Protein backbone atom coordinates (compact mmCIF):
# COMPACT_ATOMS: atom_id res chain seq x y z
CA MET A 1 26.99 28.34 -4.08
CA THR A 2 26.44 31.96 -4.30
CA ALA A 3 28.88 34.55 -3.79
CA ALA A 4 29.26 37.03 -0.91
CA LEU A 5 30.50 40.37 -0.60
CA PRO A 6 33.88 41.18 0.34
CA ASP A 7 34.19 41.31 4.42
CA GLU A 8 35.98 43.76 6.00
CA ASP A 9 39.31 42.17 5.96
CA GLY A 10 38.89 42.07 1.91
CA VAL A 11 38.30 38.43 1.74
CA LEU A 12 35.88 37.16 -0.68
CA ARG A 13 33.84 34.13 1.23
CA ALA A 14 31.43 31.92 -0.18
CA GLN A 15 28.32 30.87 1.06
CA TRP A 16 26.48 27.39 0.75
CA ARG A 17 22.72 27.61 0.01
CA THR A 18 20.64 23.84 0.19
CA ASN A 19 17.28 24.17 -1.18
CA PRO A 20 15.17 21.77 1.26
CA THR A 21 14.56 18.12 -0.26
CA ARG A 22 11.41 16.31 -0.73
CA ALA A 23 12.21 14.41 2.59
CA ASP A 24 13.01 17.60 4.24
CA ARG A 25 9.70 19.19 3.49
CA ARG A 26 7.89 16.08 4.22
CA ARG A 27 9.48 16.05 7.87
CA ALA A 28 8.43 19.53 8.29
CA PHE A 29 5.00 18.91 7.19
CA LEU A 30 4.74 15.70 9.78
CA ARG A 31 5.25 18.21 12.38
CA THR A 32 2.34 20.30 11.97
CA ILE A 33 0.21 17.18 12.24
CA ARG A 34 -1.28 16.82 16.17
CA ARG A 35 -2.80 13.86 17.74
CA GLY A 36 -6.24 14.24 17.98
CA GLU A 37 -7.21 16.88 15.51
CA ILE A 38 -9.54 16.46 12.81
CA ARG A 39 -8.15 16.59 9.17
CA THR A 40 -9.23 15.94 5.80
CA GLY A 41 -7.13 14.17 2.60
CA LYS A 42 -7.89 11.85 -0.41
CA VAL A 43 -7.99 7.92 -0.21
CA ALA A 44 -4.81 6.82 -1.87
CA ALA A 45 -5.01 3.19 -1.99
CA THR A 46 -7.23 0.47 -0.50
CA PRO A 47 -5.34 -2.77 0.39
CA GLN A 48 -7.06 -5.72 2.00
CA PHE A 49 -5.46 -4.47 5.58
CA GLY A 50 -6.41 -0.99 5.43
CA VAL A 51 -6.53 2.38 3.49
CA PHE A 52 -3.81 4.91 2.71
CA VAL A 53 -4.58 8.62 2.58
CA ASP A 54 -2.66 11.42 1.11
CA LEU A 55 -2.56 13.66 3.90
CA ASP A 56 -1.96 16.99 1.89
CA ASP A 57 -4.02 17.09 -1.27
CA ASP A 58 -2.11 16.36 -4.27
CA LEU A 59 1.34 17.55 -2.96
CA GLY A 60 2.17 14.03 -2.15
CA ARG A 61 4.09 15.49 1.22
CA ALA A 62 3.05 12.52 3.55
CA THR A 63 0.68 9.63 3.96
CA GLY A 64 -1.29 8.26 6.86
CA PHE A 65 -2.97 4.86 7.09
CA ILE A 66 -6.03 3.82 8.77
CA ASN A 67 -6.30 0.25 10.26
CA VAL A 68 -9.70 -1.91 9.13
CA PRO A 69 -10.86 -1.64 12.60
CA GLU A 70 -10.67 1.93 12.90
CA LEU A 71 -12.71 2.36 9.44
CA SER A 72 -16.30 2.38 10.54
CA TRP A 73 -18.34 1.59 13.76
CA THR A 74 -20.80 -0.58 11.86
CA HIS A 75 -19.79 -4.18 10.24
CA PHE A 76 -18.98 -4.28 6.63
CA GLU A 77 -18.03 -6.81 4.06
CA ALA A 78 -15.04 -4.67 2.12
CA ILE A 79 -13.18 -1.88 2.60
CA THR A 80 -14.38 -0.34 -0.40
CA ASP A 81 -18.06 -0.59 0.93
CA ILE A 82 -16.81 2.39 3.06
CA VAL A 83 -14.41 4.39 0.87
CA GLN A 84 -13.19 4.42 -2.74
CA VAL A 85 -9.83 5.62 -4.19
CA GLY A 86 -9.85 9.32 -5.01
CA GLN A 87 -12.50 9.99 -2.35
CA GLU A 88 -12.01 12.78 0.09
CA ILE A 89 -12.64 11.85 3.44
CA ARG A 90 -12.61 13.26 6.91
CA PHE A 91 -10.52 11.38 9.76
CA GLU A 92 -8.82 11.85 13.44
CA VAL A 93 -5.17 11.69 13.78
CA LEU A 94 -4.44 8.98 16.35
CA GLY A 95 -0.44 9.20 16.22
CA VAL A 96 2.65 10.47 14.46
CA ASP A 97 5.43 8.82 14.53
CA LEU A 98 8.22 11.31 13.06
CA GLU A 99 10.87 8.80 13.16
CA ARG A 100 9.44 6.31 10.91
CA GLU A 101 7.49 9.22 9.11
CA GLN A 102 4.10 7.24 9.95
CA VAL A 103 0.64 8.88 10.68
CA ALA A 104 -2.15 6.69 11.83
CA LEU A 105 -5.52 7.93 11.48
CA SER A 106 -9.38 7.06 12.12
CA LEU A 107 -12.29 7.62 10.06
CA LYS A 108 -14.73 6.13 12.77
CA ALA A 109 -13.39 8.26 15.47
CA SER A 110 -14.28 11.68 13.56
CA GLN A 111 -18.03 10.23 13.22
CA GLU A 112 -20.60 9.80 15.98
CA ASP A 113 -20.50 6.48 17.72
CA PRO A 114 -23.82 4.65 17.13
CA TRP A 115 -23.84 2.80 20.38
CA ARG A 116 -23.80 5.74 22.89
CA ARG A 117 -26.14 7.77 20.45
CA TYR A 118 -28.54 4.90 20.81
CA PHE A 119 -28.24 4.23 24.24
CA ALA A 120 -28.18 8.09 25.60
CA THR A 121 -32.08 7.68 24.73
CA HIS A 122 -32.67 4.24 25.41
CA HIS A 123 -32.42 1.90 28.66
CA VAL A 124 -32.82 -0.95 30.49
CA GLY A 125 -36.49 -2.52 30.87
CA GLU A 126 -37.46 -0.59 27.38
CA VAL A 127 -38.98 -2.49 24.43
CA VAL A 128 -37.88 -2.01 20.99
CA PRO A 129 -38.08 -3.27 17.78
CA GLY A 130 -35.60 -5.56 15.96
CA THR A 131 -34.53 -8.11 13.42
CA VAL A 132 -33.03 -11.23 13.77
CA THR A 133 -29.41 -11.50 12.03
CA LYS A 134 -27.90 -14.71 13.19
CA VAL A 135 -29.53 -17.85 14.81
CA VAL A 136 -26.58 -19.72 17.05
CA PRO A 137 -26.82 -22.90 18.74
CA PHE A 138 -27.33 -20.64 22.27
CA GLY A 139 -29.53 -18.11 21.16
CA ALA A 140 -30.02 -15.61 18.63
CA PHE A 141 -28.33 -12.23 17.57
CA VAL A 142 -30.87 -9.21 16.93
CA ARG A 143 -29.99 -5.73 15.10
CA ILE A 144 -32.03 -2.84 17.09
CA GLU A 145 -30.43 -0.13 15.22
CA PRO A 146 -27.88 -0.44 12.14
CA GLY A 147 -24.72 -1.17 13.80
CA ILE A 148 -26.02 -2.52 16.87
CA GLU A 149 -26.88 -5.91 17.84
CA GLY A 150 -27.51 -7.76 20.79
CA LEU A 151 -27.59 -11.36 22.30
CA VAL A 152 -30.96 -13.03 22.79
CA HIS A 153 -29.85 -16.18 24.96
CA LEU A 154 -32.01 -19.04 24.33
CA VAL A 155 -33.77 -19.00 27.87
CA GLU A 156 -35.04 -15.56 26.64
CA LEU A 157 -36.34 -16.58 23.37
CA ILE A 158 -39.76 -17.91 24.79
CA ALA A 159 -41.28 -18.81 28.17
CA HIS A 160 -41.09 -22.77 27.51
CA GLU A 161 -38.23 -24.43 26.94
CA VAL A 162 -36.64 -25.30 23.68
CA ALA A 163 -33.85 -27.45 22.46
CA VAL A 164 -32.36 -25.10 19.81
CA PRO A 165 -33.42 -21.44 18.74
CA ALA A 166 -34.54 -22.69 15.34
CA GLU A 167 -37.46 -24.36 16.77
CA VAL A 168 -39.25 -20.59 17.14
CA ILE A 169 -36.94 -18.14 15.62
CA ARG A 170 -35.37 -17.54 12.15
CA GLU A 171 -32.82 -15.41 10.52
CA GLY A 172 -34.73 -12.16 9.08
CA ASP A 173 -37.51 -12.43 11.55
CA ASP A 174 -38.79 -8.70 13.07
CA VAL A 175 -39.10 -8.97 16.48
CA ARG A 176 -39.24 -7.14 19.86
CA VAL A 177 -36.96 -7.19 22.51
CA MET A 178 -36.51 -6.20 25.99
CA LEU A 179 -32.76 -4.11 26.82
CA ILE A 180 -31.86 -6.04 30.22
CA GLU A 181 -28.82 -5.71 30.89
CA GLU A 182 -26.51 -2.19 30.67
CA ILE A 183 -24.42 -1.85 27.47
CA ASP A 184 -20.93 -2.79 27.77
CA PHE A 185 -19.56 0.04 25.69
CA ALA A 186 -16.04 -1.59 26.01
CA ARG A 187 -17.06 -4.92 24.33
CA ARG A 188 -19.99 -3.24 22.28
CA ARG A 189 -22.20 -6.07 24.06
CA ILE A 190 -26.05 -5.91 25.12
CA HIS A 191 -28.47 -8.63 26.23
CA LEU A 192 -31.60 -8.78 24.96
CA SER A 193 -34.88 -10.70 25.69
CA ILE A 194 -37.89 -11.53 23.40
CA ARG A 195 -39.74 -13.56 26.36
CA ARG A 196 -39.64 -10.43 28.33
CA ALA A 197 -40.79 -8.36 25.85
CA THR A 198 -43.67 -10.61 24.96
CA GLU A 199 -44.45 -10.49 28.57
CA ALA A 200 -44.77 -6.87 28.88
CA SER A 201 -46.69 -6.81 26.01
CA ALA A 202 -49.11 -9.20 27.33
CA HIS A 203 -49.32 -7.18 30.50
CA ASP A 204 -49.85 -3.87 28.80
CA PRO A 205 -50.18 -3.84 25.00
CA THR A 206 -49.71 -0.08 24.80
CA ALA A 207 -46.44 0.11 27.25
CA ALA A 208 -43.19 0.96 25.49
CA SER A 209 -41.05 -0.36 28.09
CA PHE A 210 -41.18 -2.57 31.29
CA ASP A 211 -39.78 -1.92 34.63
CA THR A 212 -37.95 -5.16 35.58
CA THR A 213 -37.29 -4.08 39.03
CA GLN A 214 -41.03 -4.10 39.60
């Protein structure tokens, strides 16, 4: 309480002054955060379900959260493969819930999408190098760029019929594949063909691409 000088009527009145609490400062800080903006913060914790991030340096006024799918464009085994506690990171704000005092963040949204970067310069009919990452009963998955894998269906492995992919291909094999369908960015899918890449090379060993419409 702070005393005030008497008013014109001669009455001495008291004025109450309340200092902002920690919660008040936190809510005020949250109101400054906008969806879609890029910010920096420090990784506070890395539980199995995501990452907690201190949003205001070491002041501890607010914490944001990154769900596992928002950590990276590429596949990873453990969260610590992407970030470490204490590391300063750059992220995009996905949303702010003032009522619950929750801030949703995305690490990958602040980074360039490798799929869009790759397919800005590569097109259907092009032959590119890749590495077999997994052999399955219906074909094989081939990595054509870090973070980008496509499926080579069984019928696209080789010209003659095979019962199982393992007859002609193994995990770790370096191969050349043709991009045979338009990229599905929403599902993160691209279909590839080793058979057509081989046929294109036989037709023109120096060709970097092959027009499937001819």
